[in-house]
Amino acid sequence: MKGGSTIQGVEPPSKVDEEFIRIMYEIEQSYNDLNKHEKIRVEQWTKKLCQITTNVTWKQNRNLYARLLLDQVIKKRLEEPFSKMPPESSLPTLNKTQVVTLIPLFLRKR
């Protein structure tokens, strides 16, 4: 261990990763009331969002998707982009309209 910060070369989770883990836990706790098809989509989206990367920009985009998914799961209404399965390719950046819907979530967390 180097200075107590790593275990066998594994870096401790960053704030972005810690936030993502918390959001994913909340999604897991909240999605059971959805119908079977919606549950499958949520599971596929969470699998997509859990892809491992060291790219901080991708992680920030991932967290925006996760917050938006959590908001929709809590409301029990899946809308774009979660109204269909996640893309096979990398996630596109959320559009401004989708990000604006997250502003109340940011304010609640502060």
N, CA, C and O atoms as CSV, one atom per row, in Angstrom:
chain,resi,resn,atom,element,x,y,z
A,1,MET,N,N,0.830,-1.183,0.000
A,1,MET,CA,C,0.000,0.000,0.000
A,1,MET,C,C,0.869,1.240,0.000
A,1,MET,O,O,1.816,1.348,0.779
A,2,LYS,N,N,0.541,2.178,-0.881
A,2,LYS,CA,C,1.295,3.433,-0.945
A,2,LYS,C,C,0.571,4.489,-0.131
A,2,LYS,O,O,-0.500,4.953,-0.523
A,3,GLY,N,N,1.132,4.861,0.968
A,3,GLY,CA,C,0.576,5.958,1.759
A,3,GLY,C,C,-0.866,5.743,2.186
A,3,GLY,O,O,-1.552,6.703,2.535
A,4,GLY,N,N,-1.342,4.493,2.165
A,4,GLY,CA,C,-2.696,4.199,2.596
A,4,GLY,C,C,-3.772,4.581,1.593
A,4,GLY,O,O,-4.958,4.424,1.882
A,5,SER,N,N,-3.389,5.082,0.416
A,5,SER,CA,C,-4.408,5.547,-0.525
A,5,SER,C,C,-4.818,4.497,-1.543
A,5,SER,O,O,-5.871,4.637,-2.163
A,6,THR,N,N,-4.029,3.455,-1.737
A,6,THR,CA,C,-4.406,2.429,-2.693
A,6,THR,C,C,-4.205,1.045,-2.098
A,6,THR,O,O,-3.356,0.840,-1.230
A,7,ILE,N,N,-4.985,0.120,-2.572
A,7,ILE,CA,C,-4.829,-1.279,-2.204
A,7,ILE,C,C,-4.486,-2.029,-3.471
A,7,ILE,O,O,-5.302,-2.097,-4.390
A,8,GLN,N,N,-3.300,-2.590,-3.537
A,8,GLN,CA,C,-2.825,-3.347,-4.697
A,8,GLN,C,C,-3.072,-2.584,-6.002
A,8,GLN,O,O,-3.538,-3.162,-6.984
A,9,GLY,N,N,-2.766,-1.317,-6.010
A,9,GLY,CA,C,-2.868,-0.517,-7.231
A,9,GLY,C,C,-4.264,-0.038,-7.579
A,9,GLY,O,O,-4.452,0.573,-8.631
A,10,VAL,N,N,-5.245,-0.295,-6.732
A,10,VAL,CA,C,-6.616,0.150,-6.994
A,10,VAL,C,C,-6.815,1.505,-6.331
A,10,VAL,O,O,-6.633,1.654,-5.123
A,11,GLU,N,N,-7.193,2.491,-7.143
A,11,GLU,CA,C,-7.420,3.833,-6.625
A,11,GLU,C,C,-8.726,3.883,-5.832
A,11,GLU,O,O,-9.680,3.189,-6.183
A,12,PRO,N,N,-8.787,4.689,-4.772
A,12,PRO,CA,C,-10.055,4.837,-4.048
A,12,PRO,C,C,-11.061,5.564,-4.945
A,12,PRO,O,O,-10.662,6.309,-5.841
A,13,PRO,N,N,-12.357,5.356,-4.714
A,13,PRO,CA,C,-13.349,6.013,-5.566
A,13,PRO,C,C,-13.282,7.532,-5.430
A,13,PRO,O,O,-13.068,8.067,-4.342
A,14,SER,N,N,-13.467,8.205,-6.550
A,14,SER,CA,C,-13.494,9.669,-6.539
A,14,SER,C,C,-14.879,10.127,-6.081
A,14,SER,O,O,-15.788,9.312,-5.925
A,15,LYS,N,N,-15.032,11.429,-5.868
A,15,LYS,CA,C,-16.335,11.990,-5.491
A,15,LYS,C,C,-17.377,11.672,-6.556
A,15,LYS,O,O,-18.530,11.382,-6.235
A,16,VAL,N,N,-16.971,11.727,-7.830
A,16,VAL,CA,C,-17.885,11.432,-8.936
A,16,VAL,C,C,-18.347,9.980,-8.838
A,16,VAL,O,O,-19.530,9.692,-9.019
A,17,ASP,N,N,-17.416,9.065,-8.550
A,17,ASP,CA,C,-17.767,7.655,-8.422
A,17,ASP,C,C,-18.643,7.407,-7.196
A,17,ASP,O,O,-19.591,6.624,-7.258
A,18,GLU,N,N,-18.333,8.064,-6.094
A,18,GLU,CA,C,-19.143,7.905,-4.877
A,18,GLU,C,C,-20.578,8.367,-5.118
A,18,GLU,O,O,-21.530,7.723,-4.678
A,19,GLU,N,N,-20.719,9.486,-5.820
A,19,GLU,CA,C,-22.055,9.988,-6.146
A,19,GLU,C,C,-22.785,8.981,-7.026
A,19,GLU,O,O,-23.970,8.720,-6.818
A,20,PHE,N,N,-22.092,8.418,-8.000
A,20,PHE,CA,C,-22.701,7.447,-8.901
A,20,PHE,C,C,-23.176,6.218,-8.125
A,20,PHE,O,O,-24.282,5.731,-8.359
A,21,ILE,N,N,-22.368,5.725,-7.223
A,21,ILE,CA,C,-22.735,4.557,-6.419
A,21,ILE,C,C,-23.992,4.848,-5.607
A,21,ILE,O,O,-24.879,4.001,-5.507
A,22,ARG,N,N,-24.068,6.045,-5.027
A,22,ARG,CA,C,-25.247,6.430,-4.241
A,22,ARG,C,C,-26.495,6.486,-5.116
A,22,ARG,O,O,-27.557,6.006,-4.720
A,23,ILE,N,N,-26.367,7.074,-6.307
A,23,ILE,CA,C,-27.506,7.176,-7.229
A,23,ILE,C,C,-27.961,5.782,-7.656
A,23,ILE,O,O,-29.159,5.500,-7.689
A,24,MET,N,N,-27.003,4.910,-7.982
A,24,MET,CA,C,-27.357,3.560,-8.416
A,24,MET,C,C,-28.062,2.797,-7.299
A,24,MET,O,O,-28.987,2.029,-7.565
A,25,TYR,N,N,-27.645,2.995,-6.073
A,25,TYR,CA,C,-28.308,2.356,-4.934
A,25,TYR,C,C,-29.759,2.845,-4.841
A,25,TYR,O,O,-30.673,2.050,-4.622
A,26,GLU,N,N,-29.963,4.142,-5.007
A,26,GLU,CA,C,-31.316,4.700,-4.946
A,26,GLU,C,C,-32.186,4.148,-6.070
A,26,GLU,O,O,-33.365,3.861,-5.859
A,27,ILE,N,N,-31.610,3.996,-7.270
A,27,ILE,CA,C,-32.359,3.410,-8.387
A,27,ILE,C,C,-32.763,1.983,-8.034
A,27,ILE,O,O,-33.912,1.587,-8.231
A,28,GLU,N,N,-31.805,1.212,-7.508
A,28,GLU,CA,C,-32.076,-0.180,-7.147
A,28,GLU,C,C,-33.212,-0.278,-6.128
A,28,GLU,O,O,-34.043,-1.183,-6.208
A,29,GLN,N,N,-33.247,0.648,-5.177
A,29,GLN,CA,C,-34.275,0.642,-4.146
A,29,GLN,C,C,-35.640,1.101,-4.669
A,29,GLN,O,O,-36.665,0.797,-4.059
A,30,SER,N,N,-35.665,1.825,-5.785
A,30,SER,CA,C,-36.890,2.482,-6.248
A,30,SER,C,C,-37.566,1.845,-7.452
A,30,SER,O,O,-38.722,2.165,-7.731
A,31,TYR,N,N,-36.900,0.964,-8.172
A,31,TYR,CA,C,-37.451,0.542,-9.455
A,31,TYR,C,C,-38.402,-0.655,-9.383
A,31,TYR,O,O,-38.958,-1.049,-10.408
A,32,ASN,N,N,-38.596,-1.229,-8.226
A,32,ASN,CA,C,-39.434,-2.421,-8.107
A,32,ASN,C,C,-40.907,-2.194,-8.432
A,32,ASN,O,O,-41.614,-3.152,-8.743
A,33,ASP,N,N,-41.383,-0.965,-8.369
A,33,ASP,CA,C,-42.785,-0.688,-8.666
A,33,ASP,C,C,-43.060,-0.527,-10.163
A,33,ASP,O,O,-44.214,-0.368,-10.563
A,34,LEU,N,N,-42.027,-0.567,-10.982
A,34,LEU,CA,C,-42.209,-0.438,-12.433
A,34,LEU,C,C,-42.712,-1.752,-13.008
A,34,LEU,O,O,-42.578,-2.806,-12.385
A,35,ASN,N,N,-43.302,-1.681,-14.219
A,35,ASN,CA,C,-43.745,-2.917,-14.856
A,35,ASN,C,C,-42.536,-3.688,-15.396
A,35,ASN,O,O,-41.421,-3.167,-15.420
A,36,LYS,N,N,-42.763,-4.912,-15.821
A,36,LYS,CA,C,-41.687,-5.810,-16.243
A,36,LYS,C,C,-40.820,-5.202,-17.348
A,36,LYS,O,O,-39.592,-5.264,-17.276
A,37,HIS,N,N,-41.448,-4.617,-18.367
A,37,HIS,CA,C,-40.701,-4.043,-19.498
A,37,HIS,C,C,-39.847,-2.852,-19.056
A,37,HIS,O,O,-38.710,-2.694,-19.501
A,38,GLU,N,N,-40.401,-2.027,-18.186
A,38,GLU,CA,C,-39.647,-0.880,-17.675
A,38,GLU,C,C,-38.478,-1.348,-16.805
A,38,GLU,O,O,-37.389,-0.777,-16.868
A,39,LYS,N,N,-38.699,-2.370,-16.006
A,39,LYS,CA,C,-37.621,-2.910,-15.172
A,39,LYS,C,C,-36.464,-3.400,-16.036
A,39,LYS,O,O,-35.298,-3.157,-15.727
A,40,ILE,N,N,-36.799,-4.090,-17.118
A,40,ILE,CA,C,-35.760,-4.593,-18.026
A,40,ILE,C,C,-34.972,-3.433,-18.604
A,40,ILE,O,O,-33.744,-3.496,-18.668
A,41,ARG,N,N,-35.655,-2.368,-19.028
A,41,ARG,CA,C,-34.958,-1.195,-19.576
A,41,ARG,C,C,-34.068,-0.557,-18.525
A,41,ARG,O,O,-32.925,-0.202,-18.814
A,42,VAL,N,N,-34.581,-0.406,-17.304
A,42,VAL,CA,C,-33.775,0.181,-16.225
A,42,VAL,C,C,-32.534,-0.675,-15.987
A,42,VAL,O,O,-31.433,-0.145,-15.835
A,43,GLU,N,N,-32.704,-1.980,-15.954
A,43,GLU,CA,C,-31.565,-2.871,-15.738
A,43,GLU,C,C,-30.533,-2.750,-16.863
A,43,GLU,O,O,-29.329,-2.762,-16.605
A,44,GLN,N,N,-31.002,-2.633,-18.107
A,44,GLN,CA,C,-30.076,-2.476,-19.232
A,44,GLN,C,C,-29.356,-1.135,-19.171
A,44,GLN,O,O,-28.163,-1.052,-19.462
A,45,TRP,N,N,-30.083,-0.086,-18.794
A,45,TRP,CA,C,-29.450,1.231,-18.670
A,45,TRP,C,C,-28.431,1.245,-17.530
A,45,TRP,O,O,-27.353,1.823,-17.672
A,46,THR,N,N,-28.764,0.614,-16.404
A,46,THR,CA,C,-27.806,0.603,-15.294
A,46,THR,C,C,-26.566,-0.204,-15.673
A,46,THR,O,O,-25.450,0.146,-15.287
A,47,LYS,N,N,-26.761,-1.271,-16.419
A,47,LYS,CA,C,-25.609,-2.051,-16.907
A,47,LYS,C,C,-24.724,-1.182,-17.805
A,47,LYS,O,O,-23.498,-1.202,-17.690
A,48,LYS,N,N,-25.355,-0.427,-18.692
A,48,LYS,CA,C,-24.613,0.470,-19.585
A,48,LYS,C,C,-23.867,1.537,-18.782
A,48,LYS,O,O,-22.705,1.827,-19.063
A,49,LEU,N,N,-24.528,2.114,-17.792
A,49,LEU,CA,C,-23.915,3.179,-16.998
A,49,LEU,C,C,-22.784,2.669,-16.107
A,49,LEU,O,O,-21.925,3.446,-15.692
A,50,CYS,N,N,-22.780,1.378,-15.814
A,50,CYS,CA,C,-21.759,0.806,-14.932
A,50,CYS,C,C,-20.485,0.387,-15.667
A,50,CYS,O,O,-19.607,-0.237,-15.070
A,51,GLN,N,N,-20.375,0.718,-16.940
A,51,GLN,CA,C,-19.146,0.404,-17.663
A,51,GLN,C,C,-17.970,1.091,-16.991
A,51,GLN,O,O,-18.062,2.252,-16.591
A,52,ILE,N,N,-16.879,0.377,-16.871
A,52,ILE,CA,C,-15.691,0.900,-16.188
A,52,ILE,C,C,-14.895,1.805,-17.113
A,52,ILE,O,O,-14.630,1.468,-18.268
A,53,THR,N,N,-14.523,2.955,-16.582
A,53,THR,CA,C,-13.700,3.906,-17.333
A,53,THR,C,C,-12.933,4.785,-16.352
A,53,THR,O,O,-13.308,4.924,-15.188
A,54,THR,N,N,-11.865,5.367,-16.847
A,54,THR,CA,C,-11.124,6.350,-16.045
A,54,THR,C,C,-11.349,7.766,-16.570
A,54,THR,O,O,-10.827,8.729,-16.009
A,55,ASN,N,N,-12.121,7.892,-17.641
A,55,ASN,CA,C,-12.380,9.178,-18.275
A,55,ASN,C,C,-13.348,9.997,-17.415
A,55,ASN,O,O,-14.522,9.643,-17.296
A,56,VAL,N,N,-12.865,11.079,-16.821
A,56,VAL,CA,C,-13.665,11.887,-15.901
A,56,VAL,C,C,-14.853,12.536,-16.616
A,56,VAL,O,O,-15.941,12.611,-16.045
A,57,THR,N,N,-14.671,13.001,-17.838
A,57,THR,CA,C,-15.768,13.623,-18.581
A,57,THR,C,C,-16.878,12.605,-18.815
A,57,THR,O,O,-18.055,12.932,-18.665
A,58,TRP,N,N,-16.519,11.379,-19.180
A,58,TRP,CA,C,-17.511,10.327,-19.382
A,58,TRP,C,C,-18.237,10.043,-18.073
A,58,TRP,O,O,-19.453,9.850,-18.066
A,59,LYS,N,N,-17.496,10.015,-16.963
A,59,LYS,CA,C,-18.111,9.755,-15.656
A,59,LYS,C,C,-19.112,10.849,-15.290
A,59,LYS,O,O,-20.169,10.559,-14.730
A,60,GLN,N,N,-18.787,12.094,-15.602
A,60,GLN,CA,C,-19.707,13.197,-15.306
A,60,GLN,C,C,-20.982,13.058,-16.144
A,60,GLN,O,O,-22.085,13.262,-15.638
A,61,ASN,N,N,-20.827,12.712,-17.425
A,61,ASN,CA,C,-21.974,12.492,-18.301
A,61,ASN,C,C,-22.791,11.300,-17.782
A,61,ASN,O,O,-24.021,11.343,-17.761
A,62,ARG,N,N,-22.095,10.244,-17.367
A,62,ARG,CA,C,-22.744,9.057,-16.806
A,62,ARG,C,C,-23.595,9.441,-15.598
A,62,ARG,O,O,-24.721,8.965,-15.450
A,63,ASN,N,N,-23.053,10.305,-14.734
A,63,ASN,CA,C,-23.793,10.711,-13.543
A,63,ASN,C,C,-25.030,11.518,-13.901
A,63,ASN,O,O,-26.056,11.407,-13.229
A,64,LEU,N,N,-24.948,12.328,-14.948
A,64,LEU,CA,C,-26.132,13.061,-15.396
A,64,LEU,C,C,-27.214,12.083,-15.849
A,64,LEU,O,O,-28.384,12.242,-15.503
A,65,TYR,N,N,-26.819,11.074,-16.619
A,65,TYR,CA,C,-27.767,10.043,-17.035
A,65,TYR,C,C,-28.357,9.344,-15.810
A,65,TYR,O,O,-29.567,9.127,-15.743
A,66,ALA,N,N,-27.519,8.996,-14.855
A,66,ALA,CA,C,-27.987,8.280,-13.664
A,66,ALA,C,C,-28.980,9.132,-12.876
A,66,ALA,O,O,-29.999,8.619,-12.413
A,67,ARG,N,N,-28.696,10.428,-12.716
A,67,ARG,CA,C,-29.624,11.315,-11.991
A,67,ARG,C,C,-30.961,11.403,-12.713
A,67,ARG,O,O,-32.021,11.361,-12.089
A,68,LEU,N,N,-30.897,11.527,-14.037
A,68,LEU,CA,C,-32.122,11.613,-14.831
A,68,LEU,C,C,-32.907,10.304,-14.732
A,68,LEU,O,O,-34.130,10.324,-14.602
A,69,LEU,N,N,-32.214,9.178,-14.793
A,69,LEU,CA,C,-32.882,7.878,-14.654
A,69,LEU,C,C,-33.526,7.762,-13.275
A,69,LEU,O,O,-34.672,7.328,-13.166
A,70,LEU,N,N,-32.813,8.139,-12.235
A,70,LEU,CA,C,-33.371,8.080,-10.886
A,70,LEU,C,C,-34.634,8.932,-10.790
A,70,LEU,O,O,-35.639,8.485,-10.237
A,71,ASP,N,N,-34.594,10.135,-11.313
A,71,ASP,CA,C,-35.754,11.020,-11.274
A,71,ASP,C,C,-36.953,10.360,-11.951
A,71,ASP,O,O,-38.069,10.416,-11.435
A,72,GLN,N,N,-36.722,9.739,-13.102
A,72,GLN,CA,C,-37.816,9.104,-13.837
A,72,GLN,C,C,-38.308,7.840,-13.131
A,72,GLN,O,O,-39.507,7.562,-13.137
A,73,VAL,N,N,-37.412,7.083,-12.533
A,73,VAL,CA,C,-37.814,5.886,-11.785
A,73,VAL,C,C,-38.679,6.289,-10.590
A,73,VAL,O,O,-39.704,5.661,-10.324
A,74,ILE,N,N,-38.270,7.325,-9.879
A,74,ILE,CA,C,-39.053,7.794,-8.725
A,74,ILE,C,C,-40.441,8.239,-9.169
A,74,ILE,O,O,-41.431,7.986,-8.482
A,75,LYS,N,N,-40.508,8.903,-10.323
A,75,LYS,CA,C,-41.804,9.365,-10.844
A,75,LYS,C,C,-42.590,8.234,-11.501
A,75,LYS,O,O,-43.753,8.410,-11.865
A,76,LYS,N,N,-41.944,7.054,-11.653
A,76,LYS,CA,C,-42.552,5.878,-12.288
A,76,LYS,C,C,-42.994,6.171,-13.716
A,76,LYS,O,O,-44.049,5.728,-14.169
A,77,ARG,N,N,-42.150,6.933,-14.409
A,77,ARG,CA,C,-42.455,7.291,-15.799
A,77,ARG,C,C,-41.146,7.424,-16.572
A,77,ARG,O,O,-40.425,8.410,-16.422
A,78,LEU,N,N,-40.845,6.420,-17.401
A,78,LEU,CA,C,-39.616,6.457,-18.190
A,78,LEU,C,C,-39.849,7.212,-19.488
A,78,LEU,O,O,-40.729,6.867,-20.277
A,79,GLU,N,N,-39.047,8.244,-19.694
A,79,GLU,CA,C,-39.117,9.064,-20.899
A,79,GLU,C,C,-37.758,9.032,-21.575
A,79,GLU,O,O,-36.845,8.348,-21.114
A,80,GLU,N,N,-37.625,9.777,-22.676
A,80,GLU,CA,C,-36.350,9.837,-23.392
A,80,GLU,C,C,-35.222,10.191,-22.449
A,80,GLU,O,O,-35.401,11.072,-21.608
A,81,PRO,N,N,-34.121,9.579,-22.540
A,81,PRO,CA,C,-33.721,8.524,-23.471
A,81,PRO,C,C,-34.042,7.119,-22.959
A,81,PRO,O,O,-33.711,6.135,-23.621
A,82,PHE,N,N,-34.681,7.009,-21.792
A,82,PHE,CA,C,-34.893,5.713,-21.157
A,82,PHE,C,C,-36.152,5.001,-21.628
A,82,PHE,O,O,-36.472,3.924,-21.124
A,83,SER,N,N,-36.869,5.575,-22.577
A,83,SER,CA,C,-38.062,4.933,-23.124
A,83,SER,C,C,-37.692,3.816,-24.099
A,83,SER,O,O,-38.559,3.082,-24.574
A,84,LYS,N,N,-36.404,3.697,-24.388
A,84,LYS,CA,C,-35.926,2.587,-25.216
A,84,LYS,C,C,-34.613,2.086,-24.626
A,84,LYS,O,O,-34.067,2.684,-23.698
A,85,MET,N,N,-34.120,0.993,-25.170
A,85,MET,CA,C,-32.883,0.400,-24.665
A,85,MET,C,C,-31.703,1.338,-24.923
A,85,MET,O,O,-31.754,2.157,-25.840
A,86,PRO,N,N,-30.640,1.223,-24.120
A,86,PRO,CA,C,-29.468,2.086,-24.324
A,86,PRO,C,C,-28.760,1.745,-25.642
A,86,PRO,O,O,-28.869,0.625,-26.142
A,87,PRO,N,N,-28.041,2.717,-26.191
A,87,PRO,CA,C,-27.327,2.456,-27.444
A,87,PRO,C,C,-26.167,1.478,-27.220
A,87,PRO,O,O,-25.608,1.401,-26.126
A,88,GLU,N,N,-25.821,0.744,-28.261
A,88,GLU,CA,C,-24.663,-0.150,-28.201
A,88,GLU,C,C,-23.369,0.659,-28.112
A,88,GLU,O,O,-22.413,0.256,-27.448
A,89,SER,N,N,-23.356,1.794,-28.784
A,89,SER,CA,C,-22.164,2.652,-28.800
A,89,SER,C,C,-22.110,3.477,-27.512
A,89,SER,O,O,-22.928,3.298,-26.610
A,90,SER,N,N,-21.146,4.370,-27.448
A,90,SER,CA,C,-21.009,5.205,-26.253
A,90,SER,C,C,-22.213,6.138,-26.112
A,90,SER,O,O,-22.906,6.447,-27.082
A,91,LEU,N,N,-22.434,6.571,-24.887
A,91,LEU,CA,C,-23.578,7.440,-24.611
A,91,LEU,C,C,-23.345,8.832,-25.179
A,91,LEU,O,O,-22.282,9.416,-24.969
A,92,PRO,N,N,-24.326,9.370,-25.896
A,92,PRO,CA,C,-24.186,10.757,-26.346
A,92,PRO,C,C,-24.363,11.687,-25.147
A,92,PRO,O,O,-24.952,11.301,-24.137
A,93,THR,N,N,-23.860,12.890,-25.261
A,93,THR,CA,C,-24.067,13.890,-24.211
A,93,THR,C,C,-25.553,14.215,-24.164
A,93,THR,O,O,-26.200,14.346,-25.203
A,94,LEU,N,N,-26.088,14.343,-22.965
A,94,LEU,CA,C,-27.502,14.703,-22.835
A,94,LEU,C,C,-27.745,16.077,-23.435
A,94,LEU,O,O,-26.888,16.958,-23.359
A,95,ASN,N,N,-28.925,16.254,-24.035
A,95,ASN,CA,C,-29.214,17.566,-24.609
A,95,ASN,C,C,-29.573,18.548,-23.495
A,95,ASN,O,O,-29.873,18.138,-22.374
A,96,LYS,N,N,-29.541,19.820,-23.801
A,96,LYS,CA,C,-29.732,20.874,-22.795
A,96,LYS,C,C,-31.081,20.776,-22.106
A,96,LYS,O,O,-31.180,21.042,-20.908
A,97,THR,N,N,-32.125,20.398,-22.838
A,97,THR,CA,C,-33.453,20.275,-22.247
A,97,THR,C,C,-33.456,19.209,-21.167
A,97,THR,O,O,-34.054,19.400,-20.108
A,98,GLN,N,N,-32.790,18.086,-21.423
A,98,GLN,CA,C,-32.728,17.013,-20.435
A,98,GLN,C,C,-31.919,17.437,-19.204
A,98,GLN,O,O,-32.279,17.095,-18.078
A,99,VAL,N,N,-30.847,18.166,-19.414
A,99,VAL,CA,C,-30.014,18.606,-18.303
A,99,VAL,C,C,-30.768,19.625,-17.450
A,99,VAL,O,O,-30.642,19.620,-16.225
A,100,VAL,N,N,-31.546,20.495,-18.084
A,100,VAL,CA,C,-32.313,21.507,-17.346
A,100,VAL,C,C,-33.302,20.836,-16.399
A,100,VAL,O,O,-33.567,21.361,-15.317
A,101,THR,N,N,-33.855,19.682,-16.786
A,101,THR,CA,C,-34.800,18.993,-15.897
A,101,THR,C,C,-34.113,18.505,-14.628
A,101,THR,O,O,-34.785,18.209,-13.640
A,102,LEU,N,N,-32.788,18.416,-14.637
A,102,LEU,CA,C,-32.043,17.960,-13.469
A,102,LEU,C,C,-31.764,19.069,-12.459
A,102,LEU,O,O,-31.385,18.777,-11.324
A,103,ILE,N,N,-31.940,20.318,-12.838
A,103,ILE,CA,C,-31.606,21.438,-11.951
A,103,ILE,C,C,-32.309,21.322,-10.595
A,103,ILE,O,O,-31.660,21.514,-9.567
A,104,PRO,N,N,-33.625,21.012,-10.553
A,104,PRO,CA,C,-34.244,20.858,-9.225
A,104,PRO,C,C,-33.582,19.757,-8.394
A,104,PRO,O,O,-33.522,19.868,-7.170
A,105,LEU,N,N,-33.086,18.703,-9.034
A,105,LEU,CA,C,-32.403,17.632,-8.304
A,105,LEU,C,C,-31.111,18.142,-7.689
A,105,LEU,O,O,-30.791,17.801,-6.551
A,106,PHE,N,N,-30.358,18.966,-8.437
A,106,PHE,CA,C,-29.109,19.528,-7.903
A,106,PHE,C,C,-29.405,20.405,-6.699
A,106,PHE,O,O,-28.674,20.372,-5.709
A,107,LEU,N,N,-30.477,21.193,-6.777
A,107,LEU,CA,C,-30.813,22.102,-5.688
A,107,LEU,C,C,-31.241,21.343,-4.442
A,107,LEU,O,O,-30.946,21.776,-3.329
A,108,ARG,N,N,-31.931,20.220,-4.607
A,108,ARG,CA,C,-32.357,19.423,-3.458
A,108,ARG,C,C,-31.180,18.807,-2.730
A,108,ARG,O,O,-31.240,18.620,-1.514
A,109,LYS,N,N,-30.108,18.487,-3.444
A,109,LYS,CA,C,-28.964,17.802,-2.867
A,109,LYS,C,C,-28.052,18.737,-2.087
A,109,LYS,O,O,-27.198,18.266,-1.336
A,110,ARG,N,N,-28.205,20.035,-2.241
A,110,ARG,CA,C,-27.312,20.996,-1.589
A,110,ARG,C,C,-27.818,21.448,-0.271
A,110,ARG,O,O,-27.172,22.258,0.394
